[in-house]
Amino acid sequence: MKIAMGSDHGGFRLKNEIKAMLESMGHEVEDYGCTCADSVDYPDYALEACERVASGDADRGILICGTGIGMSIAANKIPGIRCALVHDMFSAKATREHNDTNVLAMGERVVGPGLAQEIVKIWVETPFSGEPRHEGRIRKLKAIEDRFTVHP
Ligand code: RB5
């Protein structure tokens, strides 16, 4: 799987740990920064990584900031992105099965590295259930997005 990653300074350390784990699992990681612990703005990094997912150039995205909240808000403003902020293993599985999320957000100041790794493994490996009720709800999400998207 090709996975686009992004973080701000609040998620920089965990991003590097998750990146190393994904690479050791055989995934290809595109790292859109940040590249050091200096203060930066999370929307810039969410946008870079999510553009790759929305365009289909990357299969999934993983975003990390201090809480994961700013990253998830930014990601969900991008058409085609369904981002879940997840800090437990149950939600990691459920959001893949039910919401077919293509971006995962986490907060380095919320979750420890061990739990974060388990969350990522589950989220990456769990397929969408494909159940009609979930398909229908995702179509409704798309309809909301389309209603508020200005087409040139
Ligand atoms: C940065 O201090 C922090 O606000 C950011 O990492 C994130 O938690 C925002 O939602």
Tab-separated table of N, CA, C and O in Angstrom, residues 16-17 38 51 71 80 93 98 115 118 125-126 129 137:
chain	number	residue	atom	x	y	z
A	16	ASN	N	7.435	9.694	12.717
A	16	ASN	CA	8.643	8.961	12.332
A	16	ASN	C	8.590	7.505	12.798
A	16	ASN	O	9.026	6.598	12.073
A	17	GLU	N	8.033	7.287	13.967
A	17	GLU	CA	7.918	5.910	14.480
A	17	GLU	C	6.935	5.092	13.642
A	17	GLU	O	7.196	3.938	13.295
A	38	ASP	N	10.408	22.059	14.956
A	38	ASP	CA	10.074	23.495	14.967
A	38	ASP	C	8.580	23.686	14.725
A	38	ASP	O	7.960	22.930	13.970
A	51	GLU	N	-4.014	15.602	-0.479
A	51	GLU	CA	-4.107	15.778	-1.939
A	51	GLU	C	-3.671	14.518	-2.658
A	51	GLU	O	-4.215	14.153	-3.690
A	71	MET	N	-5.639	18.182	12.554
A	71	MET	CA	-5.384	17.412	11.332
A	71	MET	C	-6.683	16.824	10.779
A	71	MET	O	-6.928	16.843	9.572
A	80	GLY	N	-13.373	14.190	-1.119
A	80	GLY	CA	-12.870	12.834	-1.342
A	80	GLY	C	-12.213	12.227	-0.127
A	80	GLY	O	-11.927	11.031	-0.106
A	93	LYS	N	-10.881	-0.375	13.770
A	93	LYS	CA	-11.501	-1.430	12.957
A	93	LYS	C	-12.852	-0.955	12.425
A	93	LYS	O	-13.151	-1.094	11.238
A	98	HIS	N	-17.029	0.411	8.539
A	98	HIS	CA	-18.283	1.167	8.381
A	98	HIS	C	-18.136	2.403	7.502
A	98	HIS	O	-19.037	2.713	6.731
A	115	LEU	N	0.284	1.783	21.532
A	115	LEU	CA	-1.127	1.755	21.128
A	115	LEU	C	-1.276	2.343	19.719
A	115	LEU	O	-2.026	1.807	18.891
A	118	GLU	N	-0.528	-0.263	17.159
A	118	GLU	CA	-1.603	-1.262	17.021
A	118	GLU	C	-2.780	-0.681	16.247
A	118	GLU	O	-3.380	-1.351	15.409
A	125	GLU	N	-4.971	-2.734	7.856
A	125	GLU	CA	-5.266	-4.107	7.409
A	125	GLU	C	-6.756	-4.447	7.331
A	125	GLU	O	-7.123	-5.466	6.734
A	126	THR	N	-7.603	-3.627	7.912
A	126	THR	CA	-9.040	-3.945	7.912
A	126	THR	C	-9.707	-3.462	6.625
A	126	THR	O	-9.620	-2.280	6.288
A	129	SER	N	-16.321	-3.146	4.826
A	129	SER	CA	-17.248	-4.289	4.825
A	129	SER	C	-18.001	-4.423	3.509
A	129	SER	O	-18.390	-5.527	3.135
A	137	ARG	N	-24.695	5.043	3.332
A	137	ARG	CA	-24.342	6.175	4.209
A	137	ARG	C	-23.145	6.938	3.647
A	137	ARG	O	-23.067	8.173	3.744
